[in-house]
């Protein structure tokens, strides 16, 4: 009760490796990558993607520095009521998506992949699985 009455929001983050700017090159995601993140291959093919080839600047890893993937849970009245009623986490998450426009960490990571900052491999390795992933167009619009 005390937490739900005083906390306004909760932020979660994961740090993903950023693609090296020196060796960044285009690549085409596979059907397996599309399926793994919960998006359609046709939808993925509408955008251009980057991947690091490896160079002296990134110690031949293809990555250099980090970028954050975030999720902001705003505790509005419906969400607070669900918490007080001890609803399961997936119900609270769905309620948050519907009432506050919550963007999951995985969706935020996918937006960063489209923007050329990281890769699907990084998003899949470091973000929790999300069901009912929105379309990339919706994610990009919400995350601007």
Coordinates of N, CA and C in Angstrom, one line a residue:
X1 N 0.8 -1.2 0.0 CA 0.0 0.0 0.0 C 0.9 1.3 0.0
X2 N 1.9 1.3 0.9 CA 2.7 2.5 0.9 C 3.5 2.7 -0.4
X3 N 3.9 1.7 -1.0 CA 4.7 1.9 -2.2 C 3.8 2.4 -3.3
X4 N 2.6 1.8 -3.5 CA 1.7 2.2 -4.6 C 1.1 3.6 -4.3
X5 N 1.1 4.1 -3.1 CA 0.6 5.4 -2.8 C 1.7 6.5 -3.0
X6 N 2.9 6.1 -2.9 CA 4.0 7.2 -3.0 C 4.8 7.1 -4.2
X7 N 5.0 6.0 -4.9 CA 5.8 5.9 -6.1 C 5.0 6.4 -7.3
X8 N 5.7 7.2 -8.1 CA 5.0 7.8 -9.2 C 5.3 7.0 -10.5
X9 N 6.6 6.5 -10.6 CA 7.0 5.7 -11.8 C 8.2 4.9 -11.4
X10 N 8.4 3.9 -12.3 CA 9.6 3.0 -12.1 C 10.2 2.9 -13.4
X11 N 11.6 3.0 -13.5 CA 12.3 2.9 -14.7 C 13.2 1.6 -14.6
X12 N 13.2 0.9 -15.7 CA 14.1 -0.3 -15.8 C 15.0 -0.1 -17.0
X13 N 16.2 -0.5 -16.9 CA 17.2 -0.3 -18.0 C 18.1 -1.5 -18.2
X14 N 18.5 -1.7 -19.4 CA 19.6 -2.7 -19.7 C 20.5 -1.9 -20.7
X15 N 21.8 -2.1 -20.5 CA 22.8 -1.5 -21.4 C 23.2 -2.5 -22.5
X16 N 23.0 -2.0 -23.7 CA 23.3 -2.8 -24.9 C 24.6 -2.3 -25.5
X17 N 25.3 -3.2 -26.2 CA 26.5 -2.7 -26.9 C 26.1 -1.9 -28.1
X18 N 26.8 -0.8 -28.3 CA 26.5 0.1 -29.4 C 27.4 -0.3 -30.6
X19 N 26.8 -0.3 -31.8 CA 27.6 -0.6 -33.0 C 28.7 0.4 -33.2
X20 N 29.9 -0.2 -33.6 CA 31.1 0.7 -33.8 C 30.8 1.6 -35.0
X21 N 31.0 2.9 -34.9 CA 30.8 3.8 -36.0 C 31.8 3.7 -37.1
X22 N 33.0 3.1 -36.7 CA 34.1 3.0 -37.7 C 33.9 1.9 -38.7
X23 N 33.2 0.8 -38.3 CA 33.1 -0.3 -39.2 C 31.6 -0.7 -39.4
X24 N 30.7 0.2 -39.1 CA 29.3 -0.1 -39.3 C 29.0 -0.3 -40.8
X25 N 28.3 -1.4 -41.1 CA 27.9 -1.7 -42.5 C 26.5 -2.3 -42.5
X26 N 25.8 -2.2 -43.7 CA 24.5 -2.7 -43.8 C 24.4 -4.2 -43.7
X27 N 23.3 -4.7 -43.2 CA 23.0 -6.1 -43.2 C 21.5 -6.4 -43.3
X28 N 21.1 -7.6 -43.6 CA 19.6 -7.9 -43.7 C 19.3 -8.9 -42.6
X29 N 18.4 -8.6 -41.7 CA 18.0 -9.5 -40.7 C 17.4 -10.8 -41.3
X30 N 17.6 -11.9 -40.5 CA 17.1 -13.2 -40.9 C 15.7 -13.4 -40.5
X31 N 15.0 -14.4 -41.0 CA 13.7 -14.8 -40.6 C 13.7 -15.2 -39.1
X32 N 14.8 -15.9 -38.7 CA 14.9 -16.3 -37.3 C 14.9 -15.1 -36.3
X33 N 15.7 -14.0 -36.7 CA 15.8 -12.8 -35.9 C 14.4 -12.2 -35.8
X34 N 13.7 -12.1 -36.9 CA 12.4 -11.5 -36.9 C 11.4 -12.2 -36.0
X35 N 11.4 -13.5 -36.1 CA 10.6 -14.4 -35.2 C 11.0 -14.2 -33.8
X36 N 12.3 -14.2 -33.5 CA 12.7 -14.1 -32.1 C 12.3 -12.8 -31.4
X37 N 12.2 -11.7 -32.1 CA 11.8 -10.4 -31.5 C 10.3 -10.2 -31.6
X38 N 9.6 -11.1 -32.3 CA 8.1 -11.0 -32.4 C 7.6 -10.1 -33.5
X39 N 8.4 -9.9 -34.5 CA 8.0 -9.1 -35.6 C 8.0 -9.9 -36.9
X40 N 7.3 -9.5 -37.9 CA 7.2 -10.1 -39.2 C 8.4 -9.8 -40.1
X41 N 8.9 -10.7 -40.8 CA 10.0 -10.5 -41.7 C 9.7 -9.4 -42.8
X42 N 8.5 -9.4 -43.3 CA 8.1 -8.4 -44.3 C 8.2 -7.0 -43.6
X43 N 7.7 -6.9 -42.4 CA 7.8 -5.6 -41.7 C 9.3 -5.2 -41.5
X44 N 10.1 -6.1 -41.1 CA 11.5 -5.8 -40.9 C 12.2 -5.3 -42.2
X45 N 11.8 -5.9 -43.3 CA 12.5 -5.6 -44.6 C 12.2 -4.2 -45.0
X46 N 11.3 -3.4 -44.4 CA 11.0 -2.1 -44.8 C 12.0 -1.1 -44.3
X47 N 12.9 -1.5 -43.5 CA 14.0 -0.6 -42.9 C 15.4 -1.1 -43.2
X48 N 16.3 -0.3 -43.0 CA 17.7 -0.7 -43.2 C 18.4 -0.9 -41.8
X49 N 19.3 -1.9 -41.8 CA 19.9 -2.3 -40.5 C 21.4 -2.2 -40.7
X50 N 22.1 -2.1 -39.6 CA 23.6 -2.0 -39.5 C 24.1 -3.1 -38.6
X51 N 25.4 -3.4 -38.9 CA 26.1 -4.3 -38.0 C 27.6 -4.0 -38.1
X52 N 28.3 -4.1 -37.1 CA 29.8 -3.8 -37.1 C 30.5 -5.0 -37.7
X53 N 31.5 -4.7 -38.6 CA 32.3 -5.8 -39.2 C 33.4 -6.2 -38.3
X54 N 33.9 -5.2 -37.5 CA 35.1 -5.4 -36.7 C 36.3 -4.7 -37.2
X55 N 36.9 -3.9 -36.4 CA 38.1 -3.1 -36.8 C 39.0 -2.9 -35.6
X56 N 40.1 -2.1 -35.8 CA 41.0 -1.8 -34.7 C 40.3 -1.0 -33.6
X57 N 39.4 -0.1 -34.0 CA 38.7 0.8 -33.0 C 37.9 0.0 -32.0
X58 N 37.3 -1.1 -32.4 CA 36.4 -1.9 -31.5 C 37.0 -3.3 -31.1
X59 N 38.3 -3.4 -31.3 CA 38.9 -4.7 -31.0 C 38.3 -5.9 -31.7
X60 N 37.8 -5.6 -32.9 CA 37.3 -6.6 -33.9 C 36.0 -7.3 -33.3
X61 N 35.3 -6.5 -32.5 CA 34.0 -7.0 -31.9 C 32.8 -6.5 -32.7
X62 N 32.9 -5.4 -33.4 CA 31.8 -4.7 -34.1 C 31.0 -3.8 -33.2
X63 N 31.4 -3.7 -31.9 CA 30.7 -2.9 -30.9 C 31.7 -2.0 -30.2
X64 N 31.2 -0.8 -29.9 CA 32.1 0.2 -29.2 C 31.1 1.1 -28.3
X65 N 31.3 1.1 -27.1 CA 30.5 1.8 -26.1 C 29.1 1.1 -25.9
X66 N 28.2 1.8 -25.2 CA 26.9 1.2 -24.8 C 25.8 2.2 -25.1
X67 N 24.6 1.7 -25.2 CA 23.4 2.4 -25.4 C 22.3 1.8 -24.5
X68 N 21.5 2.6 -23.8 CA 20.5 2.0 -22.9 C 19.2 1.7 -23.6
X69 N 18.6 0.6 -23.2 CA 17.2 0.2 -23.5 C 16.4 0.4 -22.2
X70 N 15.3 1.2 -22.3 CA 14.5 1.6 -21.1 C 13.1 1.2 -21.2
X71 N 12.5 1.1 -20.0 CA 11.1 0.8 -19.9 C 10.6 1.7 -18.7
X72 N 9.6 2.5 -18.9 CA 9.1 3.4 -17.9 C 7.6 3.0 -17.5
X73 N 7.5 2.5 -16.3 CA 6.1 2.1 -15.8 C 5.6 3.3 -15.0
X74 N 4.6 3.9 -15.5 CA 3.9 5.1 -14.8 C 2.8 4.5 -14.0
X75 N 2.8 4.8 -12.7 CA 1.8 4.3 -11.8 C 0.6 5.3 -11.7
X76 N -0.3 5.2 -12.7 CA -1.5 5.9 -12.7 C -2.6 5.2 -11.9
X77 N -3.8 5.7 -11.7 CA -4.8 5.1 -10.8 C -5.1 3.7 -11.2
X78 N -5.4 3.4 -12.5 CA -5.7 2.0 -12.8 C -4.6 1.0 -12.5
X79 N -3.3 1.4 -12.7 CA -2.2 0.6 -12.4 C -2.0 0.4 -10.9
X80 N -2.2 1.5 -10.2 CA -2.1 1.4 -8.7 C -3.2 0.4 -8.2
X81 N -4.4 0.5 -8.7 CA -5.5 -0.3 -8.2 C -5.1 -1.8 -8.5
X82 N -4.6 -2.1 -9.7 CA -4.2 -3.4 -10.1 C -3.1 -4.0 -9.1
X83 N -2.2 -3.1 -8.7 CA -1.1 -3.5 -7.8 C -1.7 -3.8 -6.4
X84 N -2.6 -3.0 -6.0 CA -3.2 -3.2 -4.7 C -4.1 -4.4 -4.7
X85 N -4.7 -4.8 -5.8 CA -5.5 -6.0 -5.9 C -4.6 -7.2 -6.2
X86 N -3.3 -7.0 -6.2 CA -2.3 -8.1 -6.4 C -2.6 -8.9 -7.7
X87 N -2.8 -8.1 -8.7 CA -3.0 -8.7 -10.1 C -1.6 -9.3 -10.5
X88 N -1.6 -10.3 -11.4 CA -0.4 -10.8 -12.0 C 0.4 -9.7 -12.8
X89 N 1.7 -9.9 -12.9 CA 2.5 -8.9 -13.6 C 2.1 -8.7 -15.0
X90 N 1.7 -9.7 -15.8 CA 1.3 -9.6 -17.2 C 0.0 -8.7 -17.3
X91 N -0.9 -8.8 -16.3 CA -2.1 -8.0 -16.3 C -1.7 -6.5 -16.1
X92 N -0.8 -6.3 -15.1 CA -0.4 -4.9 -14.8 C 0.3 -4.3 -16.0
X93 N 1.2 -5.1 -16.7 CA 1.9 -4.6 -17.9 C 0.9 -4.3 -19.0
X94 N -0.1 -5.2 -19.2 CA -1.1 -4.9 -20.3 C -1.9 -3.6 -20.0
X95 N -2.2 -3.5 -18.7 CA -3.0 -2.3 -18.3 C -2.1 -1.0 -18.5
X96 N -0.8 -1.1 -18.3 CA 0.1 0.0 -18.5 C 0.2 0.3 -19.9
X97 N 0.3 -0.7 -20.8 CA 0.4 -0.5 -22.2 C -0.9 0.3 -22.7
X98 N -2.0 -0.1 -22.2 CA -3.3 0.5 -22.6 C -3.5 1.9 -22.1
X99 N -3.1 2.1 -20.9 CA -3.5 3.4 -20.2 C -2.4 4.4 -20.2
X100 N -1.1 4.0 -20.3 CA 0.0 5.0 -20.3 C 0.9 4.9 -21.5
X101 N 0.7 4.0 -22.4 CA 1.5 3.9 -23.6 C 2.9 3.3 -23.3
X102 N 3.0 2.4 -22.3 CA 4.2 1.7 -21.9 C 4.9 1.1 -23.1
X103 N 6.2 1.4 -23.3 CA 7.0 0.8 -24.3 C 7.9 -0.2 -23.6
X104 N 7.8 -1.5 -23.9 CA 8.7 -2.4 -23.3 C 10.1 -2.2 -23.6
X105 N 11.0 -2.8 -22.8 CA 12.4 -2.7 -23.0 C 12.8 -3.3 -24.4
X106 N 12.2 -4.4 -24.7 CA 12.5 -5.1 -26.0 C 12.0 -4.2 -27.1
X107 N 10.8 -3.5 -27.0 CA 10.4 -2.6 -28.1 C 11.3 -1.5 -28.2
X108 N 11.8 -0.9 -27.1 CA 12.7 0.2 -27.1 C 14.0 -0.2 -27.8
X109 N 14.5 -1.4 -27.5 CA 15.7 -2.0 -28.1 C 15.5 -2.1 -29.6
X110 N 14.3 -2.6 -30.1 CA 14.0 -2.7 -31.5 C 14.1 -1.4 -32.2
X111 N 13.6 -0.4 -31.5 CA 13.6 1.0 -32.1 C 15.1 1.4 -32.3
X112 N 15.9 1.1 -31.3 CA 17.3 1.4 -31.4 C 18.0 0.6 -32.5
X113 N 17.6 -0.6 -32.8 CA 18.1 -1.3 -33.9 C 17.8 -0.7 -35.2
X114 N 16.5 -0.2 -35.4 CA 16.1 0.4 -36.6 C 16.9 1.7 -36.8
X115 N 17.2 2.4 -35.7 CA 17.9 3.7 -35.8 C 19.5 3.5 -36.0
X116 N 19.9 2.2 -36.0 CA 21.3 1.9 -36.3 C 22.2 2.0 -35.1
X117 N 21.7 1.9 -33.9 CA 22.5 2.0 -32.7 C 23.0 0.7 -32.1
X118 N 22.2 -0.4 -32.3 CA 22.6 -1.7 -31.8 C 22.1 -2.8 -32.7
X119 N 22.2 -4.0 -32.3 CA 21.7 -5.1 -33.2 C 20.6 -5.9 -32.5
X120 N 19.9 -6.7 -33.3 CA 18.9 -7.6 -32.7 C 19.5 -8.6 -31.8
X121 N 20.8 -9.1 -32.1 CA 21.4 -10.0 -31.2 C 21.5 -9.4 -29.8
X122 N 21.9 -8.2 -29.7 CA 22.1 -7.5 -28.4 C 20.7 -7.4 -27.7
X123 N 19.7 -7.0 -28.4 CA 18.3 -6.9 -27.8 C 17.9 -8.2 -27.3
X124 N 18.0 -9.2 -28.1 CA 17.6 -10.6 -27.6 C 18.4 -11.1 -26.4
X125 N 19.6 -10.8 -26.3 CA 20.5 -11.3 -25.2 C 20.2 -10.6 -23.9
X126 N 19.8 -9.3 -24.0 CA 19.7 -8.5 -22.7 C 18.4 -8.0 -22.3
X127 N 17.3 -8.2 -23.1 CA 16.0 -7.7 -22.7 C 15.0 -8.8 -22.4
X128 N 14.1 -8.6 -21.5 CA 13.2 -9.7 -21.2 C 12.2 -9.9 -22.4
X129 N 11.8 -11.1 -22.5 CA 10.8 -11.5 -23.6 C 9.5 -10.7 -23.4
X130 N 9.0 -10.2 -24.5 CA 7.7 -9.4 -24.5 C 6.7 -10.1 -25.4
X131 N 5.5 -10.3 -24.9 CA 4.5 -10.9 -25.8 C 3.7 -9.7 -26.4
X132 N 3.1 -9.9 -27.5 CA 2.3 -8.9 -28.2 C 3.1 -7.7 -28.5
X133 N 4.2 -7.9 -29.2 CA 5.1 -6.7 -29.6 C 4.3 -6.0 -30.7
X134 N 4.3 -4.7 -30.6 CA 3.6 -3.8 -31.6 C 4.4 -3.8 -32.8
X135 N 3.8 -3.2 -33.9 CA 4.6 -3.1 -35.1 C 5.7 -2.1 -35.0
X136 N 6.7 -2.2 -35.8 CA 7.8 -1.3 -35.8 C 7.4 0.2 -36.0
X137 N 6.4 0.4 -36.9 CA 6.0 1.7 -37.1 C 5.4 2.3 -35.8
X138 N 4.6 1.5 -35.1 CA 4.0 2.0 -33.9 C 5.1 2.3 -32.8
X139 N 6.0 1.4 -32.7 CA 7.1 1.5 -31.8 C 7.9 2.8 -32.0
X140 N 8.2 3.0 -33.3 CA 9.0 4.2 -33.7 C 8.2 5.5 -33.4
X141 N 6.9 5.5 -33.7 CA 6.1 6.6 -33.4 C 6.0 6.9 -31.9
X142 N 5.8 5.9 -31.1 CA 5.7 6.1 -29.6 C 7.1 6.5 -29.0
X143 N 8.2 6.0 -29.6 CA 9.5 6.2 -28.9 C 10.2 7.5 -29.4
X144 N 9.5 8.3 -30.2 CA 10.2 9.6 -30.7 C 10.2 10.6 -29.6

